[in-house]
Coordinates of C-alpha atoms in Angstrom, one line a residue:
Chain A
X1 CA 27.2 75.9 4.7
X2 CA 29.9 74.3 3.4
X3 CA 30.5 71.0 0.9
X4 CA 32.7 68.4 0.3
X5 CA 33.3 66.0 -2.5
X6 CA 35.6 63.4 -3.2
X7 CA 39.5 64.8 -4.8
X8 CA 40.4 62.6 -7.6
X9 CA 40.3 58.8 -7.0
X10 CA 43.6 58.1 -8.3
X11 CA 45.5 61.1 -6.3
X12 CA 44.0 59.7 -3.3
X13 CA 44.9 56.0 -4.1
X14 CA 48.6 57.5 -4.4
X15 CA 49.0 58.8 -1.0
X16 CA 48.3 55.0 0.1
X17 CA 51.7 53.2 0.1
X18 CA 50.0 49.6 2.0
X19 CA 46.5 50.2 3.5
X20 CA 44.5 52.9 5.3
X21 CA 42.2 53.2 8.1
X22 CA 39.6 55.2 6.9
X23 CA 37.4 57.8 8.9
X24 CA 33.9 59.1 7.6
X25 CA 32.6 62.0 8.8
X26 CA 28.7 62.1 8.4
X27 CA 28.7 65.7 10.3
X28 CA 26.7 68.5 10.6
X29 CA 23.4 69.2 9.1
X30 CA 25.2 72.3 7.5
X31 CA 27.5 69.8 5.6
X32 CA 26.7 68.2 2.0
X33 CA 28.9 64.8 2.1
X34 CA 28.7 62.6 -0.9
X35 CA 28.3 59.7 1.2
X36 CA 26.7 57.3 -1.8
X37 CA 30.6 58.5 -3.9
X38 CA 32.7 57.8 -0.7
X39 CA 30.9 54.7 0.2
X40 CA 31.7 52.9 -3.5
X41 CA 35.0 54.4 -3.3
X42 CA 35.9 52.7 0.0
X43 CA 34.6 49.4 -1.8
X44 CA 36.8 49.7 -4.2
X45 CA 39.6 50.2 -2.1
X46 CA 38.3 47.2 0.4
X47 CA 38.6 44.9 -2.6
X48 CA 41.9 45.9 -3.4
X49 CA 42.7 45.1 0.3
X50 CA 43.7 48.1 1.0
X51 CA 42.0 49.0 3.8
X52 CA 42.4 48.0 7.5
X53 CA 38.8 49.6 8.8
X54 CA 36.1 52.2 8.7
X55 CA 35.1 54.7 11.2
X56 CA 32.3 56.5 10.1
X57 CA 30.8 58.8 13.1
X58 CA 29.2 62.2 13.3
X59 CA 30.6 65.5 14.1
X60 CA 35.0 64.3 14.1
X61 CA 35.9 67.6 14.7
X62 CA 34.7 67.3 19.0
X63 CA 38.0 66.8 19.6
X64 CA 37.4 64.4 22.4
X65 CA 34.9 62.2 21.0
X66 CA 37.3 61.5 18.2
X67 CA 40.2 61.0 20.8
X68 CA 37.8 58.1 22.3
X69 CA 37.3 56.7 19.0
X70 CA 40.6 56.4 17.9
X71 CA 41.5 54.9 21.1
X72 CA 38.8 52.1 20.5
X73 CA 40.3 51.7 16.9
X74 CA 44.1 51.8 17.6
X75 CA 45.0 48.4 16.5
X76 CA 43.0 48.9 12.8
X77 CA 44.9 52.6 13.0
X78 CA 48.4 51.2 13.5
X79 CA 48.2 48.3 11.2
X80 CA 47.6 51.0 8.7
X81 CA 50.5 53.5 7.2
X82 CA 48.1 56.1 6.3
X83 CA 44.4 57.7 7.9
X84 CA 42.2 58.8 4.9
X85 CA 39.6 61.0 6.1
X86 CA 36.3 61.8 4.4
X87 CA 35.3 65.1 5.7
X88 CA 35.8 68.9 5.8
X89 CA 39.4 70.4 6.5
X90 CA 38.5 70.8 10.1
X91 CA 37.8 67.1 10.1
X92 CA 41.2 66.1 8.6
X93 CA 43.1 68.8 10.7
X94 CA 41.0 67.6 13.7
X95 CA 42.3 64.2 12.9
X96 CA 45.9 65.0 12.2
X97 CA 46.5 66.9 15.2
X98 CA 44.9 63.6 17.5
X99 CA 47.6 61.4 15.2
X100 CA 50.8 63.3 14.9
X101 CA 53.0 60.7 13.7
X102 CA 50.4 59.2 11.5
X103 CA 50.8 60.0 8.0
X104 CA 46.8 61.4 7.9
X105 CA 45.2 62.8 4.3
X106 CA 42.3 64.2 3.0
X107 CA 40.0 62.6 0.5
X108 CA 37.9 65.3 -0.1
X109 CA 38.1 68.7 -1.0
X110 CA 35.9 71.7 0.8
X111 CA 33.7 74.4 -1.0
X112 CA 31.9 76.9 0.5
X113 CA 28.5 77.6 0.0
X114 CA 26.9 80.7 0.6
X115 CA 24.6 81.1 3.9
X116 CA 25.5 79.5 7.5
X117 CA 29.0 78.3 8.3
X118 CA 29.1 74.5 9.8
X119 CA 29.1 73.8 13.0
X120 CA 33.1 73.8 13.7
X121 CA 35.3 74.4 16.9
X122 CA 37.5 77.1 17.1
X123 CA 40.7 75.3 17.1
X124 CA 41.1 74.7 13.4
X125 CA 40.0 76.9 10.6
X126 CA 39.1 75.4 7.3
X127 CA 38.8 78.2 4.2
X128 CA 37.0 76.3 2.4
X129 CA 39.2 76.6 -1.0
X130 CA 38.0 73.9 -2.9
X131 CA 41.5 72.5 -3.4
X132 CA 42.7 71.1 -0.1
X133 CA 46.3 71.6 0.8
X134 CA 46.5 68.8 3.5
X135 CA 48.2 66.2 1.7
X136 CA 50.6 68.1 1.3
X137 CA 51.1 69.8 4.3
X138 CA 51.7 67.3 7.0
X139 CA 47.7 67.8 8.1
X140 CA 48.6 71.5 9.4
X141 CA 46.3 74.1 6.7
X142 CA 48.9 76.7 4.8
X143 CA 45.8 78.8 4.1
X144 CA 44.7 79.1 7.8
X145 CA 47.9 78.6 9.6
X146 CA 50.1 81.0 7.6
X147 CA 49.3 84.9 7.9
X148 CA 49.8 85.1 4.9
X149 CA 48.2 82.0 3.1
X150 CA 51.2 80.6 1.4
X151 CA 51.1 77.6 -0.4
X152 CA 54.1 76.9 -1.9
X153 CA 57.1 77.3 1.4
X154 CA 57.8 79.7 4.6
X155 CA 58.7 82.8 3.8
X156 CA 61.5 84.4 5.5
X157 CA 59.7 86.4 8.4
X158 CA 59.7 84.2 11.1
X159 CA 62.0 85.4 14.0
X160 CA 62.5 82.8 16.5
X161 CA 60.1 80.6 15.1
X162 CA 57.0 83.5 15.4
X163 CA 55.1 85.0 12.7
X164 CA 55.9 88.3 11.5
X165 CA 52.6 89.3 12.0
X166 CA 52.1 87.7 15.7
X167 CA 55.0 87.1 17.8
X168 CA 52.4 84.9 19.9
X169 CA 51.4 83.3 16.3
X170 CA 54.2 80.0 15.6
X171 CA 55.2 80.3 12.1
X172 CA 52.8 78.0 10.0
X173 CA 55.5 76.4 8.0
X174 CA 57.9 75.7 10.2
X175 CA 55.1 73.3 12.2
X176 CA 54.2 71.9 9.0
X177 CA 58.3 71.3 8.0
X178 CA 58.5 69.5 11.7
X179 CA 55.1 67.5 11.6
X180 CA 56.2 66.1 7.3
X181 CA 59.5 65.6 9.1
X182 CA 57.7 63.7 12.0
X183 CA 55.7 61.0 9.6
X184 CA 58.6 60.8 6.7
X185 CA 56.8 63.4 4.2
X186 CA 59.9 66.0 4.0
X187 CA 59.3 64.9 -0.1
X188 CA 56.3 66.8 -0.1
X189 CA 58.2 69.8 0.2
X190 CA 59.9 69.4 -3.3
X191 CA 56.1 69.2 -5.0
X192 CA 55.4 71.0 -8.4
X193 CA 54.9 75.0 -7.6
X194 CA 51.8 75.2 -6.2
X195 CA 49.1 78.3 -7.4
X196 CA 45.6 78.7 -5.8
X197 CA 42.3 78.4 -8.4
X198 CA 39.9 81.4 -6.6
X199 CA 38.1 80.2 -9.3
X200 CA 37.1 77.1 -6.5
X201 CA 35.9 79.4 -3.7
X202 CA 32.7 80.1 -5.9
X203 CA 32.4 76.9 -7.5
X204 CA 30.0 74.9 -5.1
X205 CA 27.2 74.0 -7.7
Chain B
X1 CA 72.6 94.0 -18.6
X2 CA 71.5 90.8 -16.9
X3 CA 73.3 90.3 -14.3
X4 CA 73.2 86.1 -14.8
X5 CA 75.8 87.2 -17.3
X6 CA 78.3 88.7 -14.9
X7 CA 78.2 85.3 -13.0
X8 CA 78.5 83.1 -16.3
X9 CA 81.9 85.5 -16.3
X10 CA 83.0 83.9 -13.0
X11 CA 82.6 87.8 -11.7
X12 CA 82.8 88.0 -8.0
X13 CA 79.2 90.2 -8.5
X14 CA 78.9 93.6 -6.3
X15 CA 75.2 95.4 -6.2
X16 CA 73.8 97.3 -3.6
X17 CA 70.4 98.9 -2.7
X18 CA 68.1 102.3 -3.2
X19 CA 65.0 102.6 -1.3
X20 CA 62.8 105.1 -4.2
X21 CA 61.6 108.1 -1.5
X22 CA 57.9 108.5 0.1
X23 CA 57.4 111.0 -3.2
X24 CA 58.1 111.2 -7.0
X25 CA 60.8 114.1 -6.9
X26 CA 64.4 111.9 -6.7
X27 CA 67.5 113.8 -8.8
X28 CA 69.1 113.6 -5.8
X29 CA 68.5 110.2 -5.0
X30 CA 69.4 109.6 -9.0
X31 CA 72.7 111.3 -8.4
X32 CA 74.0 109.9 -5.1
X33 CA 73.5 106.7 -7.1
X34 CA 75.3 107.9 -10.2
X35 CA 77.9 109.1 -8.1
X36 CA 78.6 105.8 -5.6
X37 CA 76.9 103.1 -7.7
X38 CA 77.9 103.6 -11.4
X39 CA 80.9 101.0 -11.0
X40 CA 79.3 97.8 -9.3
X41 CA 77.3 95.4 -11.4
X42 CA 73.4 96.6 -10.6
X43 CA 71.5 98.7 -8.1
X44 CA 68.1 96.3 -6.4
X45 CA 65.3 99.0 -6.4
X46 CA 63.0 98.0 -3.3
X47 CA 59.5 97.6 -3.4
X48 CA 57.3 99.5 -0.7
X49 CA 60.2 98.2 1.3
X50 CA 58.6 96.9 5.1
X51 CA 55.5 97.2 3.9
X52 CA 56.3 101.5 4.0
X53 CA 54.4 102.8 1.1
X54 CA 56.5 104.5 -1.6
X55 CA 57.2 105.7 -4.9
X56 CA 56.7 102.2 -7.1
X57 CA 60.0 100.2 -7.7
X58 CA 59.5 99.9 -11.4
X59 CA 59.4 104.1 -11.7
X60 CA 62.8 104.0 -10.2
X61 CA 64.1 101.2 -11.4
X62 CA 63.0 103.0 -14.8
X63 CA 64.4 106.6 -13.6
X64 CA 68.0 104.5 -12.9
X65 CA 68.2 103.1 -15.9
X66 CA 67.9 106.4 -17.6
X67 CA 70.8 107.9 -16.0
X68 CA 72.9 105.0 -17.0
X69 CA 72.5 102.6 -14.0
X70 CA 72.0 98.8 -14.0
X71 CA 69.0 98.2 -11.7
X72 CA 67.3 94.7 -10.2
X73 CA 63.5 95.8 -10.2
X74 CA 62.3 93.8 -6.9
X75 CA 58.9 92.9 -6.7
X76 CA 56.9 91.4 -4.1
X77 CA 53.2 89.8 -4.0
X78 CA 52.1 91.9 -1.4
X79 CA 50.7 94.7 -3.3
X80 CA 49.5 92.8 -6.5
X81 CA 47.5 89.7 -7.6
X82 CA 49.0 88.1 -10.0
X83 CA 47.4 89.8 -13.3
X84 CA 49.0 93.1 -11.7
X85 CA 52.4 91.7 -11.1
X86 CA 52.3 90.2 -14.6
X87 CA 52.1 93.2 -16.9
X88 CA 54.1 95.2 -14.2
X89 CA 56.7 92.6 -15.9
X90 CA 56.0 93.2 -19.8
X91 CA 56.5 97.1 -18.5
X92 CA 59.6 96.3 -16.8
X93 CA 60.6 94.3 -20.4
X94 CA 59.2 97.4 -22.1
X95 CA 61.9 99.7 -20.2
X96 CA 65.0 97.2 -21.2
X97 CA 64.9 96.0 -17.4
X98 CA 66.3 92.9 -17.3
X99 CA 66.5 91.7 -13.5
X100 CA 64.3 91.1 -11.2
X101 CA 64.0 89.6 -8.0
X102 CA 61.4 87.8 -6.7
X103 CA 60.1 88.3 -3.1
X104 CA 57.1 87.0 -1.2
X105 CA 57.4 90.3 0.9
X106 CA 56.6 91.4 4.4
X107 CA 52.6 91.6 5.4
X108 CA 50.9 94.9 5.4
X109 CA 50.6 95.0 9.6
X110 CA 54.5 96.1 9.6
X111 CA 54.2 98.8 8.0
X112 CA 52.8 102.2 7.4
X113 CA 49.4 100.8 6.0
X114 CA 47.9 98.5 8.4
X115 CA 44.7 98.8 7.3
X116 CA 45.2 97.7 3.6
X117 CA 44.5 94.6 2.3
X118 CA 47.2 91.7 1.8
X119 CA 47.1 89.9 -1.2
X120 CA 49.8 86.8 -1.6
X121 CA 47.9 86.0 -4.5
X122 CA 51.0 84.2 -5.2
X123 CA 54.2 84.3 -3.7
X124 CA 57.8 84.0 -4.2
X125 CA 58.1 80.7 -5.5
X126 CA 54.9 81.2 -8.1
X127 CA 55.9 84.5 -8.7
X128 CA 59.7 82.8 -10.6
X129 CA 57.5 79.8 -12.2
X130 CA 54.9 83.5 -13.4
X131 CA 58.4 85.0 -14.8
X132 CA 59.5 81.7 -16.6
X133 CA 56.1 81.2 -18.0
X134 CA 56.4 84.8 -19.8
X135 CA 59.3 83.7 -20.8
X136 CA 57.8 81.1 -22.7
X137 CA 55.7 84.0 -24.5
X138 CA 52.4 83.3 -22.5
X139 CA 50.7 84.2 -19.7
X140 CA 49.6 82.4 -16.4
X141 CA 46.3 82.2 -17.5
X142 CA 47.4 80.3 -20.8
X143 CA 47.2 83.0 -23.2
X144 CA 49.5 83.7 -25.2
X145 CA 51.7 87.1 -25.6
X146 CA 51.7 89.1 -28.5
X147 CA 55.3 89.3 -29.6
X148 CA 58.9 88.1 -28.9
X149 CA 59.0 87.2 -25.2
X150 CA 60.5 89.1 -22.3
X151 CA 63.3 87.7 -20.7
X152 CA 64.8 88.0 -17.5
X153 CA 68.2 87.7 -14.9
X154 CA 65.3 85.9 -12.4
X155 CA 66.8 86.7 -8.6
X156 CA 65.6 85.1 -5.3
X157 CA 66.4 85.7 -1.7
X158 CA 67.2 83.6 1.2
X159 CA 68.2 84.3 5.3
X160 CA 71.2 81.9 5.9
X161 CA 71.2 83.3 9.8
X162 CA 67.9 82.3 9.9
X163 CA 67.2 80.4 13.2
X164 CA 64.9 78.0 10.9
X165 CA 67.6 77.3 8.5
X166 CA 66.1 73.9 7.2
X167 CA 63.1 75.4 6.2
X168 CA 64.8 78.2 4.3
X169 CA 66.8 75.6 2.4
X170 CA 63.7 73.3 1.8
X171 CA 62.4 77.1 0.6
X172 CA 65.4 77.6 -1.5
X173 CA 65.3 74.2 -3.1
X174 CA 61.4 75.3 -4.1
X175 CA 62.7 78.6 -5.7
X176 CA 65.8 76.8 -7.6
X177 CA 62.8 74.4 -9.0
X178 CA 60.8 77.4 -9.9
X179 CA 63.2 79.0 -12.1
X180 CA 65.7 81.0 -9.5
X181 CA 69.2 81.7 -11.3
X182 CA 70.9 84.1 -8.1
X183 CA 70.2 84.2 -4.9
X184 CA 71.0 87.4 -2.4
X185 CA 71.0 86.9 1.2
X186 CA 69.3 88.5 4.0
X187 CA 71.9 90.3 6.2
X188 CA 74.9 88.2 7.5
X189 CA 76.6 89.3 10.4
X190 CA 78.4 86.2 11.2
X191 CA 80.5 84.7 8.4
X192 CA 80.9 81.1 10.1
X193 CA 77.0 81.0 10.1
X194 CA 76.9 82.2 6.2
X195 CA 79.8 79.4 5.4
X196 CA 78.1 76.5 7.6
X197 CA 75.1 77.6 5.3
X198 CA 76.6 77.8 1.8
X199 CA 77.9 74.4 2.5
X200 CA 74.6 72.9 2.1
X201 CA 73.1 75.3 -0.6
X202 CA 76.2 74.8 -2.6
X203 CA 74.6 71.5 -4.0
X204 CA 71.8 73.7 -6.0
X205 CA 74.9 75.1 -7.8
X206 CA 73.1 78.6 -8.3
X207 CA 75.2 81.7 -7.5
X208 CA 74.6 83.7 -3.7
X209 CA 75.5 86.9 -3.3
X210 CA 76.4 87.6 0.4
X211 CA 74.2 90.1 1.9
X212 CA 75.7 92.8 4.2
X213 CA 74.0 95.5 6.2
X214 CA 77.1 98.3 7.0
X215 CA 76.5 98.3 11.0
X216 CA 76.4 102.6 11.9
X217 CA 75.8 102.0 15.6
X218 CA 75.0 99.6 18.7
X219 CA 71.3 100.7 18.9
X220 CA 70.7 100.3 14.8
X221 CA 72.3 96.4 15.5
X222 CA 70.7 95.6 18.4
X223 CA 67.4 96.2 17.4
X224 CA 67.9 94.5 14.2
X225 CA 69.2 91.1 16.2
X226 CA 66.1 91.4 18.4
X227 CA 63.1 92.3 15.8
X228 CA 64.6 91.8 12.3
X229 CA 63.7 87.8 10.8
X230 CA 66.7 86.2 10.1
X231 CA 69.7 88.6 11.4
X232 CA 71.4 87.7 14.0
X233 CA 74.8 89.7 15.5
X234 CA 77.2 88.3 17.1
X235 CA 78.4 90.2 20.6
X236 CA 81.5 90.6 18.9
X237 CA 80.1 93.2 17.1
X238 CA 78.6 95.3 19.4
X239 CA 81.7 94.9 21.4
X240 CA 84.0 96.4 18.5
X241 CA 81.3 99.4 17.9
X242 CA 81.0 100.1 21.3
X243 CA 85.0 100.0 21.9
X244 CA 85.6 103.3 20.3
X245 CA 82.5 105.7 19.9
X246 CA 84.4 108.4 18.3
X247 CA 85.7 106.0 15.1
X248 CA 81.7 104.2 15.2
X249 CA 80.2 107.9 15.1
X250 CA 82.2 108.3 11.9
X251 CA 80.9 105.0 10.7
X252 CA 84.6 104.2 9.9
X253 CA 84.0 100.7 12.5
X254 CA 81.0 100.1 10.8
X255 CA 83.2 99.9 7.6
X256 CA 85.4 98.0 8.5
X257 CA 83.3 95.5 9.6
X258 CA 81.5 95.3 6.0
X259 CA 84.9 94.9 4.5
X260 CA 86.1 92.1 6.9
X261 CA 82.3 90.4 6.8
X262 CA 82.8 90.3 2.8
X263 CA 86.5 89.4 2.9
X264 CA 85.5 86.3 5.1
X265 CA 83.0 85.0 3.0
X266 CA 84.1 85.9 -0.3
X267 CA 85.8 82.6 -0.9
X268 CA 82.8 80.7 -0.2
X269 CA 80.1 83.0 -2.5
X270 CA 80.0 84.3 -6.0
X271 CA 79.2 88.0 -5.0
X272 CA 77.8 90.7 -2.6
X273 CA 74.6 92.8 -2.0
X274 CA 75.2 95.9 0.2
X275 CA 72.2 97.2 1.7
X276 CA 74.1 100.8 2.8
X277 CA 70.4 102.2 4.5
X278 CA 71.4 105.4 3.6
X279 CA 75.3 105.4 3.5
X280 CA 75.3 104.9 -0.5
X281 CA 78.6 106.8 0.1
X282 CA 80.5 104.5 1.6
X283 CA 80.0 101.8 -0.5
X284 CA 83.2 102.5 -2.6
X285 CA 85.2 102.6 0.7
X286 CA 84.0 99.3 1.6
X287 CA 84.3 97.3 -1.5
X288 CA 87.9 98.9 -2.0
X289 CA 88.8 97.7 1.8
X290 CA 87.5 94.5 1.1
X291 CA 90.0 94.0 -1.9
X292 CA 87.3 94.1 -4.2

């Protein structure tokens, strides 16, 4: 069982440099989304005309029933410098990977909550930490696609572009460094030093 | 002695590096260092160096200091969460140790614990921003210390070989922000890759120390191109310690080679860091070879 709820209104609003197509994910049955918070925020941003349309569908993470989707939606998608999506990290990384040279971020933040997992594929891992890293990571999760969960830059055991840990394993950071390259985000990799709040991983409420 | 004094000098800065042994008893490894070490700038103390477990790098670094040496206490986030690595701090600060360098550190799988758990609570670049914020005479958790402040030479390490150089740069960058004051490389093997790399790190105008690895034989070198992150030797090296076993077997090649790696990039670094693996003892040789 997992949750999501919306990051900060005016962080999110800061990723947007024009407009944004926006996704929603309504999802599993396992997943608390605060659909009646989303929906006024996406108003809002509508009336600041900031928005170039909605896609709001269930379950985002099938990875080919969002590739059809996106495919119906290209034209609202490429008017738009940015894809917001409402969802839990497997939905943004889901998203990202459909989009890579879309600049794609994540509204919401993911807690767990204790009892059954959501219904996820196995592609893309989401931790759950209650402070997604997405926006700052190209769409590409430092938690689940670093061994060792670093937040803050690659460390310097990657041989040939493997993971210390898993010469089958690409490094984590060195995708993210190519995929912020790919959409103009290499800024992201001067942000403030990063430190993880564990405080989040028990803090569903 | 901080040794972000020796660079405000304009000191081409020499240290090298003791691995403390799998056990607490080390006189001899106190005297070797006495004996080779007492005339370069400070000795980096490892810290459960590859992930091998081992006596804990602040002991040593604390045992060094007694007999009169200079040491860099390295600490890496491996091992500790961040309360842990915190007051192993204040203790180094309690001991009059003054440098310390900041690593990430390599995951528990390499080495001789595979079983135990990683932590990378933080890492290298929180760890600096950790250090600075002691500085400031309070804690990470906002509370504040009891006390004049510790300070610290804050160190930081970076591969200029490394095949994802941008990334280590972009990494750099991160640890210059966090608080980083010297840098020491990973191994360099090939000065025209070092200088093609200080180039570009030059612009965060914070000291590097050169990093050299003295070569002993083909096998040691080959291995290390193939497996180790961010070394890479060039065939001309292998060629030259292959040309004439008796003079490699002596490690008078290998030597050599340390000498003419640090006399090449010398003009384009503030210092050196020679990690001797065991040949402590030649340490003198080199640096006097290399004009140093």
């Amino acid at each position: 069982m997992l949750v999501t709820k919306l990051k900060d209104k005016d962080t999110v609003r800061s990723l947007i440099a024009g407009k944004a197509f926006i996704i929603n994910c309504h999802g599993c049955k396992e997943v608390g989304f605060p659909e009646k918070e989303a929906d006024e925020f996406q108003k809002e941003l509508a009336a600041e005309g900031k928005v170039t349309g909605v896609l709001t569908m269930d379950y985002i993470c099938n990875p080919d029933n969002i590739a059809l989707n996106l495919g119906l939606r290209k034209n609202e998608i490429d008017e738009a410098d940015c894809v917001l999506v409402f969802s839990c990290g497997v939905g943004v990384q889901t998203v990202s990977s459909q989009l890579e040279d879309k600049r794609v971020y994540a509204a919401c933040d993911t807690y767990a909550v204790p009892g059954g997992q959501g219904v996820t594929p196995l592609e893309f891992d989401c931790r759950q930490c209650g402070e997604c890293y997405l926006n700052l990571t190209g769409g590409i999760c430092p938690l689940t696609a670093c061994s060792k969960g670093l937040v803050n830059g690659q460390c310097g055991g990657a041989k040939d572009g493997k993971c210390e840990v898993d010469p089958d394993m690409e490094c984590g950071w060195e995708r993210i460094q190519r995929r912020l390259a790919m959409v103009g985000r290499l800024d992201a990799l001067r942000s403030p030093v990063q430190i993880r709040d564990y405080n989040n991983e028990v803090k569903a409420e | 002695m901080k040794i972000t004094d020796r660079f405000s000098k304009g000191e081409f800065v020499v240290t090298a590096e003791v691995g403390p042994p799998k056990g607490f008893h080390v006189d001899e490894l106190v005297a070797e260092a006495r004996e080779y070490l007492s005339d370069i700038a400070a000795v980096n103390v490892t810290d459960n160096q590859s992930s091998v477990m081992r006596l804990s790098s602040l002991g040593f670094c604390k045992a060094l200091k007694d007999a009169g040496l200079n040491p860099i206490f390295q600490l890496t986030c491996r091992d500790r969460n961040r309360m842990a690595l915190e007051s192993d701090l204040l203790a180094a600060a309690l001991f009059g140790i003054d440098n310390v360098l900041c690593l990430t550190g390599d995951h528990t799988k390499l080495g001789d614990h595979p079983g135990a758990k990683p932590v990378f609570d933080l890492d290298s670049v929180s760890l600096l921003h950790t250090v600075c914020e002691l500085e400031k005479g309070r804690d990470l958790g906002g509370n504040e210390l009891v006390g004049e402040p510790p300070v610290f030479a804050k160190g930081a390490v970076v591969s200029p070989c490394s095949d994802s150089v941008d990334a280590q740069l972009a990494k750099m960058e991160r640890k210059v922000m966090a608080g980083a004051e010297f840098f020491q490389t990973q191994a360099v093997f090939d000065p025209e890759r070092f200088i093609s790399f200080m180039e570009k790190a030059k612009q965060f105008n914070v000291p590097v120390q050169v990093g050299v690895i003295i070569p002993k034989n083909v096998g040691m070198v080959r291995y290390m191109s193939q497996n180790v992150a961010g070394i890479v030797v060039p065939d001309s090296v292998i060629d030259e310690l292959r040309a004439d076993k008796e003079k490699t077997k002596a490690g008078i090649t290998g030597v050599e080679i340390a000498a003419r790696i640090i006399r090449e990039c010398r003009p384009y670094c503030q210092g050196v860091h020679i990690m001797a693996l065991g040949w402590e003892a030649r340490v003198p040789e080199i640096l006097r070879l290399a004009g140093i």
